[in-house]
Short mmCIF file of C-alpha atoms in Angstrom, two decimals:
data_model
loop_
_atom_site.label_atom_id
_atom_site.label_comp_id
_atom_site.label_asym_id
_atom_site.label_seq_id
_atom_site.Cartn_x
_atom_site.Cartn_y
_atom_site.Cartn_z
CA MET A 1 0.00 0.00 0.00
CA ILE A 2 2.76 2.44 0.84
CA CYS A 3 4.48 2.26 -2.53
CA ASP A 4 1.10 2.68 -4.16
CA MET A 5 0.42 5.80 -2.14
CA ALA A 6 3.77 7.27 -3.07
CA GLU A 7 2.44 7.77 -6.57
CA HIS A 8 -0.20 10.08 -5.20
CA THR A 9 1.96 12.58 -3.34
CA GLU A 10 1.90 16.03 -4.80
CA SER A 11 5.65 16.17 -5.36
CA SER A 12 5.73 13.11 -7.58
CA LYS A 13 2.86 14.49 -9.65
CA GLY A 14 4.45 17.88 -10.19
CA MET A 15 1.83 19.44 -7.91
CA PRO A 16 2.54 22.58 -5.87
CA ASP A 17 3.90 22.10 -2.36
CA VAL A 18 0.99 22.87 -0.05
CA SER A 19 2.42 21.33 3.11
CA GLU A 20 2.83 24.69 4.86
CA LEU A 21 -0.64 26.02 4.17
CA SER A 22 -3.03 26.53 7.07
CA ILE A 23 -6.57 25.35 6.46
CA GLY A 24 -9.74 26.91 7.82
CA ILE A 25 -13.01 25.01 7.75
CA LEU A 26 -16.21 27.03 7.97
CA GLY A 27 -18.99 25.01 9.51
CA GLY A 28 -16.26 22.83 10.87
CA THR A 29 -18.33 21.48 13.73
CA GLY A 30 -20.36 19.21 11.42
CA ASP A 31 -19.20 15.67 10.71
CA GLN A 32 -17.83 16.52 7.26
CA GLY A 33 -15.92 19.52 8.54
CA ARG A 34 -14.53 17.73 11.58
CA GLY A 35 -13.58 14.75 9.46
CA LEU A 36 -11.64 16.89 6.98
CA ALA A 37 -10.05 18.82 9.86
CA ARG A 38 -8.89 15.59 11.45
CA ARG A 39 -7.32 14.28 8.23
CA PHE A 40 -5.53 17.55 7.43
CA ALA A 41 -4.23 17.73 11.00
CA LEU A 42 -2.93 14.17 10.63
CA ALA A 43 -1.16 15.31 7.45
CA GLY A 44 0.64 18.00 9.46
CA HIS A 45 -1.41 21.07 8.58
CA THR A 46 -2.43 23.83 10.95
CA VAL A 47 -6.21 23.54 10.94
CA LEU A 48 -8.81 25.94 12.30
CA ILE A 49 -12.43 24.99 12.50
CA GLY A 50 -15.06 27.67 12.48
CA SER A 51 -18.58 27.97 13.79
CA ARG A 52 -21.00 30.79 14.48
CA SER A 53 -20.15 30.22 18.12
CA ALA A 54 -16.48 30.34 19.12
CA GLN A 55 -17.26 28.11 22.07
CA ARG A 56 -18.85 25.39 19.97
CA ALA A 57 -15.96 25.58 17.54
CA GLN A 58 -13.48 25.17 20.38
CA GLU A 59 -15.39 22.21 21.80
CA ALA A 60 -15.51 20.47 18.43
CA ALA A 61 -11.85 21.26 17.79
CA GLU A 62 -10.61 19.82 21.05
CA GLY A 63 -11.69 16.29 20.20
CA ILE A 64 -9.54 16.23 17.08
CA GLY A 65 -6.56 18.23 18.26
CA VAL A 66 -7.06 21.42 16.25
CA ARG A 67 -8.10 24.99 17.06
CA GLY A 68 -11.59 26.43 16.92
CA ALA A 69 -12.83 30.00 16.49
CA GLU A 70 -15.67 32.03 15.06
CA ASN A 71 -16.17 31.61 11.31
CA ALA A 72 -15.07 35.19 10.62
CA ALA A 73 -11.80 34.75 12.52
CA VAL A 74 -11.11 31.46 10.75
CA ALA A 75 -11.84 33.01 7.35
CA ALA A 76 -9.45 35.87 8.10
CA GLU A 77 -6.60 33.77 9.44
CA ALA A 78 -6.42 30.62 7.30
CA ASP A 79 -4.47 30.43 4.03
CA ILE A 80 -7.15 28.30 2.40
CA VAL A 81 -10.77 28.13 3.49
CA ILE A 82 -13.08 25.15 3.06
CA VAL A 83 -16.83 25.80 3.17
CA ALA A 84 -18.58 22.90 4.88
CA VAL A 85 -21.72 24.57 6.18
CA PRO A 86 -25.24 23.19 5.70
CA TRP A 87 -26.76 24.27 2.41
CA GLU A 88 -29.46 26.29 4.17
CA GLY A 89 -26.98 28.79 5.58
CA HIS A 90 -24.54 28.76 2.67
CA LYS A 91 -25.28 32.00 0.87
CA ALA A 92 -25.81 34.14 3.97
CA LEU A 93 -22.59 32.97 5.57
CA LEU A 94 -20.53 33.66 2.47
CA GLU A 95 -22.10 37.10 2.06
CA SER A 96 -21.03 37.90 5.62
CA LEU A 97 -17.42 36.86 4.96
CA ARG A 98 -16.72 38.51 1.61
CA ASP A 99 -13.99 40.76 3.03
CA GLN A 100 -12.19 38.05 4.99
CA LEU A 101 -12.21 35.69 2.02
CA ASP A 102 -11.07 38.27 -0.53
CA GLY A 103 -8.13 37.02 -2.59
CA LYS A 104 -8.17 33.55 -1.03
CA ILE A 105 -8.78 30.12 -2.44
CA VAL A 106 -12.19 29.07 -1.14
CA VAL A 107 -13.10 25.40 -1.50
CA ASP A 108 -16.79 24.66 -1.56
CA CYS A 109 -17.81 21.12 -0.60
CA VAL A 110 -21.49 21.76 0.03
CA ASN A 111 -24.08 19.38 -1.43
CA PRO A 112 -27.52 20.95 -1.87
CA LEU A 113 -29.68 17.89 -1.18
CA GLY A 114 -33.19 17.25 -0.01
CA PHE A 115 -34.30 14.14 1.86
CA ASP A 116 -37.59 12.28 1.98
CA LYS A 117 -38.67 8.73 2.67
CA GLN A 118 -37.27 7.57 -0.69
CA GLY A 119 -33.83 8.90 0.15
CA SER A 120 -32.01 11.99 -1.02
CA TYR A 121 -32.24 14.07 -4.17
CA ALA A 122 -30.63 17.15 -5.66
CA LEU A 123 -32.18 20.52 -4.84
CA PRO A 124 -32.42 23.13 -7.59
CA VAL A 125 -29.91 25.96 -7.15
CA GLU A 126 -30.52 29.29 -8.82
CA GLU A 127 -26.85 29.81 -9.64
CA GLY A 128 -26.50 26.22 -10.92
CA SER A 129 -24.63 24.76 -7.98
CA ALA A 130 -23.42 25.62 -4.49
CA ALA A 131 -19.98 26.28 -5.93
CA GLN A 132 -21.33 28.68 -8.53
CA GLN A 133 -23.33 30.41 -5.82
CA ALA A 134 -20.10 30.82 -3.84
CA ALA A 135 -18.36 32.23 -6.91
CA ALA A 136 -21.25 34.65 -7.50
CA VAL A 137 -21.07 35.91 -3.91
CA LEU A 138 -17.29 35.85 -3.47
CA THR A 139 -16.29 37.77 -6.56
CA GLY A 140 -12.87 38.55 -5.07
CA SER A 141 -12.08 34.95 -4.13
CA ARG A 142 -10.81 31.99 -6.13
CA VAL A 143 -13.60 29.46 -5.75
CA VAL A 144 -12.92 25.77 -6.25
CA ALA A 145 -15.32 22.86 -5.70
CA ALA A 146 -14.03 19.67 -4.06
CA PHE A 147 -14.45 17.14 -1.23
CA HIS A 148 -18.12 16.45 -2.00
CA HIS A 149 -17.98 12.67 -1.81
CA VAL A 150 -15.72 11.95 1.12
CA SER A 151 -17.46 9.94 3.80
CA ALA A 152 -17.52 11.78 7.11
CA VAL A 153 -17.79 8.42 8.85
CA LEU A 154 -14.54 7.20 7.32
CA LEU A 155 -12.76 10.54 7.82
CA LEU A 156 -13.57 10.38 11.54
CA ASP A 157 -12.87 6.67 12.02
CA PRO A 158 -9.56 6.17 13.87
CA GLU A 159 -9.37 2.63 12.48
CA VAL A 160 -9.34 3.89 8.88
CA ASP A 161 -5.79 4.84 7.84
CA GLU A 162 -6.39 5.29 4.12
CA ILE A 163 -9.34 7.03 2.47
CA ASP A 164 -9.93 5.04 -0.71
CA LEU A 165 -11.28 7.57 -3.17
CA ASP A 166 -10.45 10.23 -5.70
CA ILE A 167 -11.48 13.76 -4.81
CA LEU A 168 -12.96 15.52 -7.83
CA VAL A 169 -11.67 19.11 -8.02
CA LEU A 170 -13.48 21.68 -10.18
CA GLY A 171 -12.74 25.26 -10.98
CA ASP A 172 -11.92 27.84 -13.61
CA ASP A 173 -8.58 28.96 -12.11
CA ARG A 174 -5.88 26.43 -12.97
CA GLU A 175 -3.46 27.51 -10.27
CA ALA A 176 -6.19 27.25 -7.64
CA THR A 177 -7.38 23.81 -8.76
CA ASP A 178 -3.77 22.60 -8.75
CA VAL A 179 -3.41 23.75 -5.13
CA VAL A 180 -6.64 22.03 -4.12
CA GLN A 181 -5.69 18.84 -5.94
CA ALA A 182 -2.42 18.84 -4.01
CA LEU A 183 -4.33 19.48 -0.80
CA ALA A 184 -6.74 16.62 -1.53
CA SER A 185 -3.79 14.30 -2.06
CA ARG A 186 -2.55 15.18 1.47
CA ILE A 187 -5.37 13.02 2.83
CA SER A 188 -3.79 9.62 3.16
CA GLY A 189 -5.10 7.29 0.44
CA ALA A 190 -6.98 9.98 -1.44
CA ARG A 191 -6.04 11.66 -4.70
CA GLY A 192 -7.13 14.98 -6.15
CA VAL A 193 -8.32 14.72 -9.75
CA TYR A 194 -9.25 17.72 -11.89
CA ALA A 195 -12.82 17.18 -13.07
CA GLY A 196 -13.89 20.25 -14.99
CA ARG A 197 -15.05 23.83 -14.73
CA LEU A 198 -17.36 25.27 -12.11
CA ARG A 199 -20.27 25.18 -14.53
CA ASN A 200 -20.05 21.38 -14.22
CA ALA A 201 -20.08 21.37 -10.41
CA HIS A 202 -23.82 20.76 -10.05
CA GLN A 203 -23.69 17.11 -11.03
CA VAL A 204 -20.72 16.43 -8.78
CA GLU A 205 -22.59 17.91 -5.83
CA ALA A 206 -25.80 16.09 -6.77
CA LEU A 207 -24.01 12.78 -7.23
CA THR A 208 -23.73 12.64 -3.47
CA ALA A 209 -27.40 11.58 -3.54
CA ASN A 210 -26.41 8.58 -5.65
CA LEU A 211 -23.60 7.69 -3.28
CA ILE A 212 -26.14 7.78 -0.45
CA SER A 213 -28.33 5.36 -2.44
CA ILE A 214 -25.32 3.12 -3.04
CA ASN A 215 -24.45 3.21 0.66
CA ARG A 216 -27.99 2.15 1.55
CA ARG A 217 -28.18 -0.67 -0.96
CA TYR A 218 -24.72 -2.10 -0.31
CA LYS A 219 -24.28 -1.08 3.34
CA ALA A 220 -21.09 0.67 2.27
CA HIS A 221 -19.23 3.94 2.56
CA ALA A 222 -18.86 4.32 -1.17
CA GLY A 223 -16.41 6.60 -2.92
CA LEU A 224 -15.34 7.02 -6.52
CA ARG A 225 -12.08 6.23 -8.24
CA VAL A 226 -11.37 7.56 -11.72
CA THR A 227 -9.88 4.89 -13.96
CA ASP A 228 -7.19 5.47 -16.61
CA VAL A 229 -5.92 8.60 -14.81
CA MET B 1 -7.07 -10.24 -13.57
CA ILE B 2 -9.15 -13.32 -14.24
CA CYS B 3 -9.69 -14.24 -10.61
CA ASP B 4 -10.60 -10.62 -9.95
CA MET B 5 -13.19 -10.69 -12.72
CA ALA B 6 -14.74 -13.85 -11.33
CA GLU B 7 -16.08 -11.80 -8.44
CA HIS B 8 -18.07 -9.72 -10.88
CA THR B 9 -20.00 -12.41 -12.74
CA GLU B 10 -23.72 -12.22 -12.22
CA SER B 11 -23.99 -15.75 -10.81
CA SER B 12 -21.57 -15.12 -7.98
CA LYS B 13 -23.46 -11.96 -7.05
CA GLY B 14 -26.88 -13.63 -6.97
CA MET B 15 -27.84 -11.68 -10.08
CA PRO B 16 -30.44 -12.98 -12.55
CA ASP B 17 -29.18 -15.06 -15.48
CA VAL B 18 -29.42 -12.77 -18.48
CA SER B 19 -27.20 -14.75 -20.83
CA GLU B 20 -30.08 -15.74 -23.14
CA LEU B 21 -31.55 -12.27 -23.55
CA SER B 22 -31.39 -10.63 -26.96
CA ILE B 23 -30.39 -6.97 -26.93
CA GLY B 24 -31.61 -4.28 -29.27
CA ILE B 25 -29.80 -0.97 -29.54
CA LEU B 26 -31.74 1.98 -30.93
CA GLY B 27 -29.45 4.46 -32.58
CA GLY B 28 -26.99 1.62 -32.78
CA THR B 29 -25.04 3.09 -35.66
CA GLY B 30 -23.36 5.69 -33.43
CA ASP B 31 -20.07 4.94 -31.70
CA GLN B 32 -21.66 4.31 -28.31
CA GLY B 33 -24.30 2.00 -29.76
CA ARG B 34 -21.86 0.06 -31.93
CA GLY B 35 -19.43 -0.22 -29.04
CA LEU B 36 -22.05 -1.69 -26.72
CA ALA B 37 -23.28 -3.97 -29.51
CA ARG B 38 -19.77 -5.27 -30.04
CA ARG B 39 -19.21 -6.02 -26.35
CA PHE B 40 -22.57 -7.77 -25.92
CA ALA B 41 -21.93 -9.83 -29.04
CA LEU B 42 -18.54 -10.81 -27.61
CA ALA B 43 -20.36 -11.91 -24.44
CA GLY B 44 -22.52 -14.24 -26.54
CA HIS B 45 -25.73 -12.22 -26.84
CA THR B 46 -27.88 -11.91 -29.91
CA VAL B 47 -27.62 -8.20 -30.70
CA LEU B 48 -29.65 -6.11 -33.12
CA ILE B 49 -28.71 -2.59 -33.91
CA GLY B 50 -31.33 -0.18 -35.08
CA SER B 51 -31.36 2.95 -37.17
CA ARG B 52 -33.95 5.02 -39.00
CA SER B 53 -32.57 3.40 -42.15
CA ALA B 54 -32.45 -0.39 -42.30
CA GLN B 55 -29.62 -0.17 -44.79
CA ARG B 56 -27.45 2.00 -42.56
CA ALA B 57 -28.17 -0.31 -39.64
CA GLN B 58 -27.11 -3.32 -41.68
CA GLU B 59 -23.91 -1.60 -42.80
CA ALA B 60 -22.98 -0.64 -39.24
CA ALA B 61 -23.87 -4.12 -37.98
CA GLU B 62 -21.70 -5.95 -40.47
CA GLY B 63 -18.48 -4.50 -39.12
CA ILE B 64 -19.12 -5.91 -35.68
CA GLY B 65 -20.79 -9.20 -36.53
CA VAL B 66 -24.35 -8.45 -35.45
CA ARG B 67 -27.65 -7.81 -37.23
CA GLY B 68 -29.12 -4.45 -38.22
CA ALA B 69 -32.68 -3.35 -38.89
CA GLU B 70 -35.00 -0.38 -38.61
CA ASN B 71 -35.44 0.96 -35.08
CA ALA B 72 -39.08 -0.18 -34.96
CA ALA B 73 -38.21 -3.76 -35.92
CA VAL B 74 -35.40 -3.84 -33.37
CA ALA B 75 -37.70 -2.47 -30.65
CA ALA B 76 -40.30 -5.12 -31.45
CA GLU B 77 -37.93 -8.08 -31.60
CA ALA B 78 -35.34 -7.60 -28.84
CA ASP B 79 -35.90 -8.78 -25.27
CA ILE B 80 -34.19 -5.69 -23.85
CA VAL B 81 -33.80 -2.39 -25.67
CA ILE B 82 -31.01 0.12 -25.13
CA VAL B 83 -31.65 3.70 -26.23
CA ALA B 84 -28.42 5.21 -27.61
CA VAL B 85 -29.78 7.88 -29.93
CA PRO B 86 -28.56 11.49 -29.97
CA TRP B 87 -30.37 13.64 -27.41
CA GLU B 88 -31.95 15.77 -30.15
CA GLY B 89 -34.05 12.90 -31.47
CA HIS B 90 -34.66 11.16 -28.14
CA LYS B 91 -38.23 12.11 -27.33
CA ALA B 92 -39.62 11.82 -30.84
CA LEU B 93 -38.10 8.39 -31.38
CA LEU B 94 -39.47 7.03 -28.12
CA GLU B 95 -42.92 8.45 -28.85
CA SER B 96 -42.88 6.58 -32.15
CA LEU B 97 -42.00 3.27 -30.47
CA ARG B 98 -44.36 3.23 -27.50
CA ASP B 99 -46.22 0.13 -28.73
CA GLN B 100 -43.14 -1.90 -29.59
CA LEU B 101 -41.50 -1.09 -26.25
CA ASP B 102 -44.58 -1.78 -24.14
CA GLY B 103 -43.82 -4.12 -21.24
CA LYS B 104 -40.09 -4.24 -21.97
CA ILE B 105 -37.07 -3.15 -20.03
CA VAL B 106 -35.78 -0.05 -21.80
CA VAL B 107 -32.29 1.12 -20.87
CA ASP B 108 -31.59 4.77 -21.49
CA CYS B 109 -27.93 5.74 -21.84
CA VAL B 110 -28.43 9.17 -23.42
CA ASN B 111 -26.44 12.14 -22.09
CA PRO B 112 -28.08 15.50 -22.80
CA LEU B 113 -24.96 17.61 -23.27
CA GLY B 114 -24.09 20.81 -25.04
CA PHE B 115 -20.65 21.64 -26.38
CA ASP B 116 -18.82 24.92 -26.82
CA LYS B 117 -15.22 26.03 -26.97
CA GLN B 118 -14.83 25.48 -23.20
CA GLY B 119 -15.92 21.88 -23.49
CA SER B 120 -19.19 20.18 -22.64
CA TYR B 121 -21.93 20.98 -20.16
CA ALA B 122 -25.27 19.57 -19.07
CA LEU B 123 -28.36 20.71 -20.93
CA PRO B 124 -31.53 21.39 -18.94
CA VAL B 125 -34.18 18.71 -19.42
CA GLU B 126 -37.80 19.49 -18.72
CA GLU B 127 -38.48 16.06 -17.22
CA GLY B 128 -35.27 16.23 -15.16
CA SER B 129 -33.18 13.82 -17.19
CA ALA B 130 -33.23 11.83 -20.41
CA ALA B 131 -34.17 8.74 -18.41
CA GLN B 132 -37.11 10.51 -16.77
CA GLN B 133 -38.20 11.76 -20.18
CA ALA B 134 -38.12 8.16 -21.41
CA ALA B 135 -40.19 7.06 -18.41
CA ALA B 136 -42.68 9.87 -19.04
CA VAL B 137 -43.10 8.84 -22.68
CA LEU B 138 -42.92 5.07 -22.24
CA THR B 139 -45.50 4.65 -19.49
CA GLY B 140 -45.90 0.96 -20.30
CA SER B 141 -42.17 0.16 -20.23
CA ARG B 142 -39.74 -0.46 -17.40
CA VAL B 143 -37.21 2.33 -17.84
CA VAL B 144 -33.73 1.97 -16.40
CA ALA B 145 -30.77 4.35 -16.83
CA ALA B 146 -27.29 2.90 -17.38
CA PHE B 147 -24.18 2.84 -19.61
CA HIS B 148 -23.68 6.63 -19.56
CA HIS B 149 -19.97 6.66 -18.86
CA VAL B 150 -18.60 3.86 -21.01
CA SER B 151 -16.04 5.07 -23.50
CA ALA B 152 -17.09 4.30 -27.07
CA VAL B 153 -13.42 4.37 -28.04
CA LEU B 154 -12.58 1.62 -25.58
CA LEU B 155 -15.69 -0.43 -26.38
CA LEU B 156 -14.70 -0.45 -30.06
CA ASP B 157 -10.97 -1.03 -29.54
CA PRO B 158 -10.05 -4.62 -30.45
CA GLU B 159 -6.91 -4.30 -28.30
CA VAL B 160 -8.96 -3.62 -25.16
CA ASP B 161 -10.11 -6.87 -23.56
CA GLU B 162 -11.38 -5.50 -20.27
CA ILE B 163 -13.47 -2.36 -19.76
CA ASP B 164 -12.24 -0.98 -16.44
CA LEU B 165 -15.29 0.73 -14.96
CA ASP B 166 -18.45 0.31 -12.95
CA ILE B 167 -21.68 0.93 -14.79
CA LEU B 168 -24.09 2.92 -12.64
CA VAL B 169 -27.62 1.52 -12.96
CA LEU B 170 -30.62 3.62 -11.89
CA GLY B 171 -34.30 2.87 -11.75
CA ASP B 172 -37.41 2.52 -9.65
CA ASP B 173 -38.12 -1.14 -10.55
CA ARG B 174 -35.84 -3.42 -8.57
CA GLU B 175 -36.26 -6.45 -10.83
CA ALA B 176 -35.45 -4.36 -13.89
CA THR B 177 -32.36 -2.75 -12.34
CA ASP B 178 -31.16 -6.21 -11.26
CA VAL B 179 -31.46 -7.42 -14.86
CA VAL B 180 -29.56 -4.40 -16.18
CA GLN B 181 -26.87 -4.74 -13.53
CA ALA B 182 -26.41 -8.36 -14.62
CA LEU B 183 -26.31 -7.24 -18.24
CA ALA B 184 -23.70 -4.57 -17.48
CA SER B 185 -21.56 -7.19 -15.79
CA ARG B 186 -21.59 -9.23 -19.04
CA ILE B 187 -19.20 -6.66 -20.51
CA SER B 188 -15.80 -8.07 -19.72
CA GLY B 189 -14.17 -6.06 -16.95
CA ALA B 190 -17.23 -3.98 -16.15
CA ARG B 191 -19.57 -4.29 -13.21
CA GLY B 192 -23.15 -3.09 -12.81
CA VAL B 193 -23.71 -1.13 -9.59
CA TYR B 194 -27.12 0.08 -8.44
CA ALA B 195 -26.89 3.86 -8.01
CA GLY B 196 -30.33 5.13 -7.10
CA ARG B 197 -33.76 6.01 -8.39
CA LEU B 198 -34.58 7.61 -11.73
CA ARG B 199 -35.03 10.99 -10.06
CA ASN B 200 -31.28 10.92 -9.47
CA ALA B 201 -30.41 10.11 -13.09
CA HIS B 202 -29.74 13.70 -14.15
CA GLN B 203 -26.42 14.00 -12.38
CA VAL B 204 -25.22 10.65 -13.70
CA GLU B 205 -26.00 11.74 -17.26
CA ALA B 206 -24.46 15.16 -16.69
CA LEU B 207 -21.33 13.71 -15.11
CA THR B 208 -20.34 12.63 -18.61
CA ALA B 209 -19.35 16.27 -19.14
CA ASN B 210 -16.90 15.95 -16.25
CA LEU B 211 -15.48 12.74 -17.66
CA ILE B 212 -14.93 14.57 -20.95
CA SER B 213 -13.03 17.29 -19.02
CA ILE B 214 -10.98 14.61 -17.28
CA ASN B 215 -10.22 12.94 -20.61
CA ARG B 216 -9.01 16.25 -22.03
CA ARG B 217 -6.83 17.14 -19.07
CA TYR B 218 -5.26 13.71 -18.59
CA LYS B 219 -5.43 12.43 -22.17
CA ALA B 220 -7.36 9.46 -20.83
CA HIS B 221 -10.48 7.41 -21.39
CA ALA B 222 -11.69 7.83 -17.85
CA GLY B 223 -14.30 5.70 -16.13
CA LEU B 224 -15.53 5.43 -12.58
CA ARG B 225 -15.12 2.67 -10.02
CA VAL B 226 -17.20 2.68 -6.87
CA THR B 227 -15.09 1.87 -3.81
CA ASP B 228 -16.24 -0.19 -0.80
CA VAL B 229 -18.89 -2.00 -2.91
#
């Protein structure tokens, strides 16, 4: 396994060196946010998780050995900011953080999904996708979409050393997607794969509903690998 | 590789035996249709490819050792019918074949995509997806969505023995999706994986645009594998 993983490090792929970047996670008290925080901390990054309440952020952060603060402080301090808030509060939060996020790479991993007794389904998004909504709000930021399909359960499981999936990275700014691909590959076992422009983010977000269906049917924590890449 | 493949045969998965089913492919003169026809013929199926013109169907069929006929004759004769027509003619063709397709499993693999100088993107579909449009038109058929992401280039390449991807199968009729999963697994190397209800077909169709972006960036014929299943 180790020699296999070596192929996925950013250096061997000609990816930028992102090892010194600090990572902020807005909405970092949810399972997805905490799971990503945990994996990036394991990879040696300084990680800050954000919440509307500094106290809740600090409580959530303690359990995984990172720091917690209010979303605005996290957005201002971190080199790269991941947006992992619930879809309901997505637009309002980003509107409130435009200044702090100006000039930064902002990675949106939000999946706008609805749930009913038949499972989950994609919600319509006026801007096309959560990522495009982020780009429309954060006109001074470099918005990238990624980390939609990682299983929070696996990210948080101390028994799971390797996360067996490719992380699809979308964006219109090549330098920014390269950075996020390199960042994705810092999660042990995972690999960042460029998967198109932001206008094609909707289906990647919505595909999370299909992964939820797969997980139900097969009692799995399904991920995707891209073949021939 | 062979022992690995053995895990994916329908028998070992408790899948229905579909080896005797004849397969019709509407719009079978396109690359996708001919590619699927070729692989199913290699797996021992009787395959008929359809076109608006019987002569064109016969010409396309000859090259891959199957039979060709008019779409209507193919729809009437085959046990299972795959719809591989261009999106532009999708609805009209299905409306014209309602009687022939009544009661049958109809597998839609159409990707409603637009193309411009920045690549491909998902087109809006009034019914939600091509598969849902098929279900809306073919109220007497059992509509399943599958085979969206297979590379026509690889399907047609005589040097390629194994198609390295999972075929996502969607539908609301469990027996029908089981049959199509078994059918997908008849393509050497491939595996049929249930991936949700028809209402979640849009993103699977649209994801073809992302695979096209991946193919451009990495000079690949990318497919997807589902991990942990």
